PDB file of C-alpha atoms in Angstrom:
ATOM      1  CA  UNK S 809      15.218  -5.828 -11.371  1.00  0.00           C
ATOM      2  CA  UNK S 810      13.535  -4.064  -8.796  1.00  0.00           C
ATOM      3  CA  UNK S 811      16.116  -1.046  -7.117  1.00  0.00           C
ATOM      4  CA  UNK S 812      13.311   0.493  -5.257  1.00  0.00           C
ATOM      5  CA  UNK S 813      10.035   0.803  -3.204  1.00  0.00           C
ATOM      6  CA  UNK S 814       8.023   2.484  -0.923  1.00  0.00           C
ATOM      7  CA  UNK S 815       5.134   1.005   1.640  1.00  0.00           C
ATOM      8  CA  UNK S 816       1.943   3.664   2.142  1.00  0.00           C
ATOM      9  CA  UNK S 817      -1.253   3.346   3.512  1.00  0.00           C
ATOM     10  CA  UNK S 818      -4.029   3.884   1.732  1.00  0.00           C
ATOM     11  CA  UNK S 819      -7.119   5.062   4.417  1.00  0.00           C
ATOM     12  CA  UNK S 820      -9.415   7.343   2.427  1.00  0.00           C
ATOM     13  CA  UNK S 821      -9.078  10.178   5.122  1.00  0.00           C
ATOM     14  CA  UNK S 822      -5.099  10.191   4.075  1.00  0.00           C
ATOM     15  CA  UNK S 823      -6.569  12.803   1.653  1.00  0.00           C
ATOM     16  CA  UNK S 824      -7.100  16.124   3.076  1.00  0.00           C
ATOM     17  CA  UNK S 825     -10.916  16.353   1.149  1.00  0.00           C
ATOM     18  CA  UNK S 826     -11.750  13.406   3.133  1.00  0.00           C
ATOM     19  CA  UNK S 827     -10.530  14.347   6.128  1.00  0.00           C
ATOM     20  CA  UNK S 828     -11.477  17.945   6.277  1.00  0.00           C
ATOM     21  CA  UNK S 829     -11.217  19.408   9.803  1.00  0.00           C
ATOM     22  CA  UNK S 830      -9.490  16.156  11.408  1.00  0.00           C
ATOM     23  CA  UNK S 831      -7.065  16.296   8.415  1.00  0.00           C
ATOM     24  CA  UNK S 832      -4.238  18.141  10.507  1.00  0.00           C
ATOM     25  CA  UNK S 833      -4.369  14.591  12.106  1.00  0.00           C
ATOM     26  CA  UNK S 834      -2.516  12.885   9.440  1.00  0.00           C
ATOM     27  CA  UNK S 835      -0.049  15.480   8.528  1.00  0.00           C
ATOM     28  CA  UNK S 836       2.785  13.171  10.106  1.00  0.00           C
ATOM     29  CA  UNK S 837       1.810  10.272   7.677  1.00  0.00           C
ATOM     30  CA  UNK S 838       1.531  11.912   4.927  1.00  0.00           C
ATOM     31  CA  UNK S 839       5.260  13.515   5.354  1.00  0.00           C
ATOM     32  CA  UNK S 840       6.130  10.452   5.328  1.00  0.00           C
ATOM     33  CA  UNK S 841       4.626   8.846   2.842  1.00  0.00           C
ATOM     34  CA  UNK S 842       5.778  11.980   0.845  1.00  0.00           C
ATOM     35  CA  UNK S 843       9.439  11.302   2.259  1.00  0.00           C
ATOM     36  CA  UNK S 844       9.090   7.747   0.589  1.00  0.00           C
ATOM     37  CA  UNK S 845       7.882   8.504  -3.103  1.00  0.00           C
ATOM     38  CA  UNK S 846      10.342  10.504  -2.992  1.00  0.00           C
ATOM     39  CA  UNK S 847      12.892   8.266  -2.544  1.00  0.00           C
ATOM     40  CA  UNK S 848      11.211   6.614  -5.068  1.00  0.00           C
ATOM     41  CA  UNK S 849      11.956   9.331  -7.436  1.00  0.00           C
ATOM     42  CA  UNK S 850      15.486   9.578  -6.638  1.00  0.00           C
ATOM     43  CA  UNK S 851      15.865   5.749  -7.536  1.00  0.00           C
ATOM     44  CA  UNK S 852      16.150   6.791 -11.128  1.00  0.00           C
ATOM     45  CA  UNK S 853      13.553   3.336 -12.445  1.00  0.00           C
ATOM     46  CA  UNK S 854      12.849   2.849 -15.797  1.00  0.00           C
ATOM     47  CA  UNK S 855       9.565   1.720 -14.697  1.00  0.00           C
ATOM     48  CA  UNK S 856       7.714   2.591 -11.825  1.00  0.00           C
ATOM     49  CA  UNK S 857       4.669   0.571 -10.653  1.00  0.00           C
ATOM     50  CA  UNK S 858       1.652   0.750  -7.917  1.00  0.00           C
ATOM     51  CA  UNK S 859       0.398  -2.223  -6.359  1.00  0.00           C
ATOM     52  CA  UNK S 860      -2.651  -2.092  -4.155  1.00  0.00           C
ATOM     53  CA  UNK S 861      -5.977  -4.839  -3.310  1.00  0.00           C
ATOM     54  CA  UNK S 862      -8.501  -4.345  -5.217  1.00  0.00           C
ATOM     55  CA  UNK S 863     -11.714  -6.428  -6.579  1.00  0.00           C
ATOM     56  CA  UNK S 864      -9.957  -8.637  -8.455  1.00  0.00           C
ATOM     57  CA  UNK S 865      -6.320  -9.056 -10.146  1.00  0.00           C
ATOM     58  CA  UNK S 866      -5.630  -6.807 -12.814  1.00  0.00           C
ATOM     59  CA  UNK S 867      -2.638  -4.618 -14.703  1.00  0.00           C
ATOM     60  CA  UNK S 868      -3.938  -1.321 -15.718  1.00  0.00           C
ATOM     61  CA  UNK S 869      -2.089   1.214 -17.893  1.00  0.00           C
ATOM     62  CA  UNK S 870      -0.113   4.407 -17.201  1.00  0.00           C
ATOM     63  CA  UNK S 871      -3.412   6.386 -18.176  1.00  0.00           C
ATOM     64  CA  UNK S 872      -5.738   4.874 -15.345  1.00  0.00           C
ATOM     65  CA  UNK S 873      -7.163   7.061 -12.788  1.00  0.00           C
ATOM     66  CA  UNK S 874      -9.382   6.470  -9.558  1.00  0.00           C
ATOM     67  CA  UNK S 875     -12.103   8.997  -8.060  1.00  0.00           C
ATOM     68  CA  UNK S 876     -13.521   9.597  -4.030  1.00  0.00           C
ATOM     69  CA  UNK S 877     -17.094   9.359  -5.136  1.00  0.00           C
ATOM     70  CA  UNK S 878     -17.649   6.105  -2.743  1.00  0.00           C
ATOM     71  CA  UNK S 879     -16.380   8.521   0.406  1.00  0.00           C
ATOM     72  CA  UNK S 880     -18.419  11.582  -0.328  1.00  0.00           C
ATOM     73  CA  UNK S 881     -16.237  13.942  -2.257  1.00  0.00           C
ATOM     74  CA  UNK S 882     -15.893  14.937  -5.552  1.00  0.00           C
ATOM     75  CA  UNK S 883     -11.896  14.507  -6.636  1.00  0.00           C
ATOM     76  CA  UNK S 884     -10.833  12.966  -9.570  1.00  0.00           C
ATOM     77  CA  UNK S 885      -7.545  11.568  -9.703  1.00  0.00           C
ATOM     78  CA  UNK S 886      -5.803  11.175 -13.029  1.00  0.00           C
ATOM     79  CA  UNK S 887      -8.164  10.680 -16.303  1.00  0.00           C
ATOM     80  CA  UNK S 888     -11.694   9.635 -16.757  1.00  0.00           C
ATOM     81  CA  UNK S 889     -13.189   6.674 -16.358  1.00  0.00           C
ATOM     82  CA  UNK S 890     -12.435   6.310 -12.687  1.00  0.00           C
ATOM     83  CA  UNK S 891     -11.376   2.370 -12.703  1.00  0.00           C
ATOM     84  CA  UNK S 892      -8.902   2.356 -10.263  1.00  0.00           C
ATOM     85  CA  UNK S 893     -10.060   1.230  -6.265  1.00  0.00           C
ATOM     86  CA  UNK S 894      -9.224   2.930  -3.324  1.00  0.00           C
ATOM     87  CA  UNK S 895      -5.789   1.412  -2.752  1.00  0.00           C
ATOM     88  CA  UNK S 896      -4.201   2.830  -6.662  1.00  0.00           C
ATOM     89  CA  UNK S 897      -5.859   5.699  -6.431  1.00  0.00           C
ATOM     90  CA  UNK S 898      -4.325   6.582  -3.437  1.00  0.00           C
ATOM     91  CA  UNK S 899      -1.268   5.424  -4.657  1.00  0.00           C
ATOM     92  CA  UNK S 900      -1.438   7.359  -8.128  1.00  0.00           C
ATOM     93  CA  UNK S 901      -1.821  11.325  -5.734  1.00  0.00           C
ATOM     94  CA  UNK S 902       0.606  10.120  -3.517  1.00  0.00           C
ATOM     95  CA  UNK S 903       3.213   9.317  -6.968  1.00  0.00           C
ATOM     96  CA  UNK S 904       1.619  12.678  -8.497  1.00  0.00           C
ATOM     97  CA  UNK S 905       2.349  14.506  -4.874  1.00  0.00           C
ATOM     98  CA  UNK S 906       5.927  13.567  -6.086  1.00  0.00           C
ATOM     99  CA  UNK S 907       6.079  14.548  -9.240  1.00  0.00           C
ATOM    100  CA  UNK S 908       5.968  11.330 -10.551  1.00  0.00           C
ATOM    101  CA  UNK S 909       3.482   8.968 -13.204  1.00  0.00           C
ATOM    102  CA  UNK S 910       3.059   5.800 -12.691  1.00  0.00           C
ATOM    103  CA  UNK S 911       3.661   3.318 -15.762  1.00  0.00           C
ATOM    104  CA  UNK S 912       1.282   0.698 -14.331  1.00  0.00           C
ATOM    105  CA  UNK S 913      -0.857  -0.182 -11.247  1.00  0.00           C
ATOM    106  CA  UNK S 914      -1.632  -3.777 -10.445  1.00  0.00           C
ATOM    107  CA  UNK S 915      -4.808  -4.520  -8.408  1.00  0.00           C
ATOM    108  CA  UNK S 916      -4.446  -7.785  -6.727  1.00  0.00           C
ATOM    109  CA  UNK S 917      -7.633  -9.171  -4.115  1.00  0.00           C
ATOM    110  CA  UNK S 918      -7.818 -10.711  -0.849  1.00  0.00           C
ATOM    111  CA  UNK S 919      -8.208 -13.613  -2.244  1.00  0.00           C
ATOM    112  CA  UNK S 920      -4.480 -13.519  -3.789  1.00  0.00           C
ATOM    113  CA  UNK S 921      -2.398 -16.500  -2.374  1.00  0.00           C
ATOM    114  CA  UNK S 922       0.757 -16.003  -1.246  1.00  0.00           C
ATOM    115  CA  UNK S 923       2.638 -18.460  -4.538  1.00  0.00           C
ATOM    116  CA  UNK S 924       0.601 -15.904  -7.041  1.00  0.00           C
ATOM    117  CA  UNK S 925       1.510 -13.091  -5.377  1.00  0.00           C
ATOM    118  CA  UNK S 926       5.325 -13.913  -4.852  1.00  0.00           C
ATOM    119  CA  UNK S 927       4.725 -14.555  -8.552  1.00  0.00           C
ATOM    120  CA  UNK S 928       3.463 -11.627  -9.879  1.00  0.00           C
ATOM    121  CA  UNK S 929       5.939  -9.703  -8.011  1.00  0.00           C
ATOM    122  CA  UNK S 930       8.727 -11.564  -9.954  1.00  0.00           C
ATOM    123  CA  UNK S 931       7.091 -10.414 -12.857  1.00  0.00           C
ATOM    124  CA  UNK S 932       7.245  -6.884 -12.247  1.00  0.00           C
ATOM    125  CA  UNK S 933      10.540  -6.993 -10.866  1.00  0.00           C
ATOM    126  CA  UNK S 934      11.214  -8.492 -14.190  1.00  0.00           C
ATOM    127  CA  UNK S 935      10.012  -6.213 -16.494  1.00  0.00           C
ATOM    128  CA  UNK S 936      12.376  -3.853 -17.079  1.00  0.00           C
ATOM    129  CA  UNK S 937      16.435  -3.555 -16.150  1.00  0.00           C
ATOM    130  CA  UNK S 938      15.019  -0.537 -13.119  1.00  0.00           C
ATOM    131  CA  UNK S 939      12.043  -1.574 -11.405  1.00  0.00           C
ATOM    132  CA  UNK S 940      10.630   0.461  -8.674  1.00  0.00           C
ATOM    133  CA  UNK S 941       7.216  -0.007  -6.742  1.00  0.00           C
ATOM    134  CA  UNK S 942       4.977   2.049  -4.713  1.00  0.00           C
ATOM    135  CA  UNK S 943       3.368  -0.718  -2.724  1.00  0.00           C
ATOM    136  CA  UNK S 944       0.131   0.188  -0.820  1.00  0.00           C
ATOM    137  CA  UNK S 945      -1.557  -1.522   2.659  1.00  0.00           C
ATOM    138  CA  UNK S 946      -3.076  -0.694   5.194  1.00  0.00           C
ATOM    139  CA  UNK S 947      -2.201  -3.149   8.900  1.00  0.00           C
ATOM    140  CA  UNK S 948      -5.327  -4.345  11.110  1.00  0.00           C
ATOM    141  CA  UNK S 949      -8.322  -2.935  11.724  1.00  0.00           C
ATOM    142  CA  UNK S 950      -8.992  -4.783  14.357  1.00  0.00           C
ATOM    143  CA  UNK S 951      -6.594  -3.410  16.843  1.00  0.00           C
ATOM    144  CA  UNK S 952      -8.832  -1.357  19.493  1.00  0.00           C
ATOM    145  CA  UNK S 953     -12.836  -1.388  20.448  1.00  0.00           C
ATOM    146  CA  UNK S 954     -12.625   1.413  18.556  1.00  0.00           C
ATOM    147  CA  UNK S 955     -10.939  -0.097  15.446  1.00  0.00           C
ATOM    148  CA  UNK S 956     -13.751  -0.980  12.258  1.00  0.00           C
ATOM    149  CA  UNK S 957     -13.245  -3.911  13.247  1.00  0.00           C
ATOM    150  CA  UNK S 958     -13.576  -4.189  16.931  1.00  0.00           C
ATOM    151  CA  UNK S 959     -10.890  -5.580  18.850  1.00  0.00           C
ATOM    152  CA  UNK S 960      -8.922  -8.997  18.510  1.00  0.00           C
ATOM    153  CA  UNK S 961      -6.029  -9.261  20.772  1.00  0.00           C
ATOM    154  CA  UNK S 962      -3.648 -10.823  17.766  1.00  0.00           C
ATOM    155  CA  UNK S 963      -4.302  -7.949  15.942  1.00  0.00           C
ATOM    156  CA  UNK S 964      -1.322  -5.391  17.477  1.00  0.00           C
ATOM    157  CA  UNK S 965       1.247  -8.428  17.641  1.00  0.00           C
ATOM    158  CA  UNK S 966       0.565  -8.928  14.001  1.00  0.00           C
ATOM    159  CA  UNK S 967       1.139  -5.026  13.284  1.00  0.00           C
ATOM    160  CA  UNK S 968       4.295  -4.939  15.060  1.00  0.00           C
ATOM    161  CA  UNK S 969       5.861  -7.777  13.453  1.00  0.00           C
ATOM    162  CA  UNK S 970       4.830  -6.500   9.745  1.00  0.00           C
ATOM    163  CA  UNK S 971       6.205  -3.036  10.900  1.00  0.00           C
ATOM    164  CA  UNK S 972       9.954  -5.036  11.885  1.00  0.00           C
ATOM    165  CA  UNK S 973       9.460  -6.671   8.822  1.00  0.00           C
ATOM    166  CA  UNK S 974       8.852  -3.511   6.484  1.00  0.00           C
ATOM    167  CA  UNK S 975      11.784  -1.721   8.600  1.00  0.00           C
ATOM    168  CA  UNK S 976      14.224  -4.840   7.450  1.00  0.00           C
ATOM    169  CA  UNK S 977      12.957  -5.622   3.850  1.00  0.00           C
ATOM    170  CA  UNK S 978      12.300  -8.856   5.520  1.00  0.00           C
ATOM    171  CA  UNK S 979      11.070 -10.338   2.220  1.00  0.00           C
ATOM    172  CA  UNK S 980      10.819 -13.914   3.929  1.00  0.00           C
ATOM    173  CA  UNK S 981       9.033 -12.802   6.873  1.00  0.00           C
ATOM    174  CA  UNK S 982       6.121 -10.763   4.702  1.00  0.00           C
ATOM    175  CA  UNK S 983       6.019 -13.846   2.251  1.00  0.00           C
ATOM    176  CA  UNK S 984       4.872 -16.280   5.130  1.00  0.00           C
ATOM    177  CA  UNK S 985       1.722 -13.677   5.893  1.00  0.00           C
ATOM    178  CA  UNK S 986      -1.042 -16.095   6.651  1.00  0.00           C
ATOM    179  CA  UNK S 987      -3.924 -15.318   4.250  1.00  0.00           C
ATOM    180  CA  UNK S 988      -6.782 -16.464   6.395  1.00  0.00           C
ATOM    181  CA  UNK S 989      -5.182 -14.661   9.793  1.00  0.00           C
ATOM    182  CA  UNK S 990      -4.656 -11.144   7.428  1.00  0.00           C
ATOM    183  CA  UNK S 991      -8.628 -11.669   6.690  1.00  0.00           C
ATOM    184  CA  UNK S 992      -9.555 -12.352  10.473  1.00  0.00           C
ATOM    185  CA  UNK S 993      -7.914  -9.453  11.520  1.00  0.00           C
ATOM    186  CA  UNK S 994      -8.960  -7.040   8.305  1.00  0.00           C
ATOM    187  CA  UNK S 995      -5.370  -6.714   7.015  1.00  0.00           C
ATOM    188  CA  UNK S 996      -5.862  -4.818   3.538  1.00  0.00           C
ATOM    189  CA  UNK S 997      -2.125  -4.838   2.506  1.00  0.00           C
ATOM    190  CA  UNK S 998      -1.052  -8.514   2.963  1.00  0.00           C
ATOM    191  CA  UNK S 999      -1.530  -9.459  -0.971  1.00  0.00           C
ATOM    192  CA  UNK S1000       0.346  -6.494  -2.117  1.00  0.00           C
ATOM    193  CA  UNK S1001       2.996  -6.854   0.789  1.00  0.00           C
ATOM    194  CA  UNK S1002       3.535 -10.143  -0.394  1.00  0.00           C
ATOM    195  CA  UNK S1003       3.575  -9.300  -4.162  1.00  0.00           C
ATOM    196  CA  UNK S1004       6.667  -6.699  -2.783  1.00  0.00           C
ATOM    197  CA  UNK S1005       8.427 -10.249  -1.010  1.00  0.00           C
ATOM    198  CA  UNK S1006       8.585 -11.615  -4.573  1.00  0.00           C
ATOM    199  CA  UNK S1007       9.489  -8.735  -6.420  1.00  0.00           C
ATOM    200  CA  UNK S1008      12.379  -8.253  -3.960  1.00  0.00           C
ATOM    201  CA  UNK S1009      13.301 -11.679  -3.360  1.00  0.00           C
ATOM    202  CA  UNK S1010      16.402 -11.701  -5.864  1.00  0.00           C
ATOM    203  CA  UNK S1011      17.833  -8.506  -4.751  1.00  0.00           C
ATOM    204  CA  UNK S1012      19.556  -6.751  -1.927  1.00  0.00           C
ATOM    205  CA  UNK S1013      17.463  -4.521  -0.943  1.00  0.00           C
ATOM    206  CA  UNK S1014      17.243  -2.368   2.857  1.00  0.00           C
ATOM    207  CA  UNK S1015      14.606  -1.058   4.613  1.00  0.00           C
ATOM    208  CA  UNK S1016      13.649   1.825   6.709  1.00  0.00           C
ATOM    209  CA  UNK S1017      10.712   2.348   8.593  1.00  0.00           C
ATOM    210  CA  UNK S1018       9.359   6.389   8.249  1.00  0.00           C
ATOM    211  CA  UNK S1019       5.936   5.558  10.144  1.00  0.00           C
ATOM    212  CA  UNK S1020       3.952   3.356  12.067  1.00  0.00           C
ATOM    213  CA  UNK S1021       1.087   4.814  13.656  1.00  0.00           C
ATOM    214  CA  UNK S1022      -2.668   3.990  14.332  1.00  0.00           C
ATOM    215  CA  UNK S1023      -4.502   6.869  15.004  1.00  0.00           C
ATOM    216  CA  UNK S1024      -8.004   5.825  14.065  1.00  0.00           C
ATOM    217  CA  UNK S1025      -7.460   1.709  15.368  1.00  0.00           C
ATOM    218  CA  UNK S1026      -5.850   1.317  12.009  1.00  0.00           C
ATOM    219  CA  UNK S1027      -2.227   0.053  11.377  1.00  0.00           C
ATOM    220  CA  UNK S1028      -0.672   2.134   8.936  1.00  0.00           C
ATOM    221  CA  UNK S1029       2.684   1.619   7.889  1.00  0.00           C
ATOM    222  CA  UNK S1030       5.195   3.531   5.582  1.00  0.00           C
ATOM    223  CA  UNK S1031       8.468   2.204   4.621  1.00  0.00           C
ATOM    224  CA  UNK S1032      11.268   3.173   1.918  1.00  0.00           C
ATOM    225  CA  UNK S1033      13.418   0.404   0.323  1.00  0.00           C
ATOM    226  CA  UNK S1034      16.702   0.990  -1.641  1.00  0.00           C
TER     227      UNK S1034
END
């Protein structure tokens, strides 16, 4: 049964090696994000699992670990071989940043329809009497001319709404995320979002919202459920 979960971003300059001189910039975020594992923490799970896009769906163990070569920098987080992507690697400093280890981290891709991942959140939620999950995504990069993306006028609406829905554990809003419209408008969290609707479906779970901000044209969201 899942008791628990937190919603962080995962942008590579969330780490202060990345970042550098800008990384003052992100300070607020990351007190958040730090507010949520935390919460996480004092949920008392038997399990507790990270769920982030990756290249392809897949359940790796407690003793995974993910690197920053691909951005430059030379940090190694958690145990060689680095096979974790961006999204659970993010999520495994953020749980260690907490004092916390991870059981699991499931990698789930873009490609990930909304039935699977309802599905696969079930599972989890499933697999053990205390379930909680650190759930990682970023929002649209495609909110500002300045965004990755460039700019596409649907792409703030659709930020807002995910950020009510987070705030609310709105698990029927996030489950009926369009897959092709999170794709248009470079949504990196909607698969794992939606992997959090199913896992939280049977419960009773509410929501706060610690953060929504978009400093670099980038929704970022961070949310505790309990």
């Amino acid at each position: 049964m899942l008791i628990a979960a937190a919603v962080c971003p995962h942008p590579p300059v969330l780490f202060p090696e990345v970042a550098r001189g800008a990384a003052p910039d992100l300070d607020g975020l990351r007190a958040a994000c730090d507010r949520a594992v935390a919460g996480l923490g004092r949920a008392g799970a038997d399990r507790l699992v990270v769920v982030g896009r990756g290249p392809r769906e897949h359940l790796f163990g407690s003793e995974a670990g993910g690197d920053l070569a691909d951005f430059g920098v030379v940090l190694r987080v958690g145990p060689e071989p680095a096979v974790l992507d961006l999204a659970a690697t993010t999520g495994r400093w953020l749980a260690e940043r907490g004092g916390l280890t991870p059981d699991g981290y499931l990698e789930v891709s873009s490609g990930t329809t909304p039935e699977r991942a309802a599905g696969l959140g079930a599972e989890l939620a499933g697999s053990a009497d205390r379930v909680a999950l650190l759930v990682m995504g970023d929002g649209s990069a495609r909110r500002t001319e300045h965004s990755p993306g460039y700019v596409d006028a649907r792409a703030v609406p659709h930020d807002d709404a995910v950020a009510e829905a987070l705030g609310a554990a709105d698990t029927a809003f996030l489950a009926g995320l369009d897959p092709q419209l999170a794709l248009e408008l470079m949504v990196a969290g909607r698969p794992a979002w939606q992997v959090l609707a199913g896992a939280a479906r049977e419960g009773a779970l509410t929501g706060d919202l610690l953060a929504y901000e978009a400093p670099y044209g980038v929704g970022y969201f961070v949310a505790a459920w309990a």
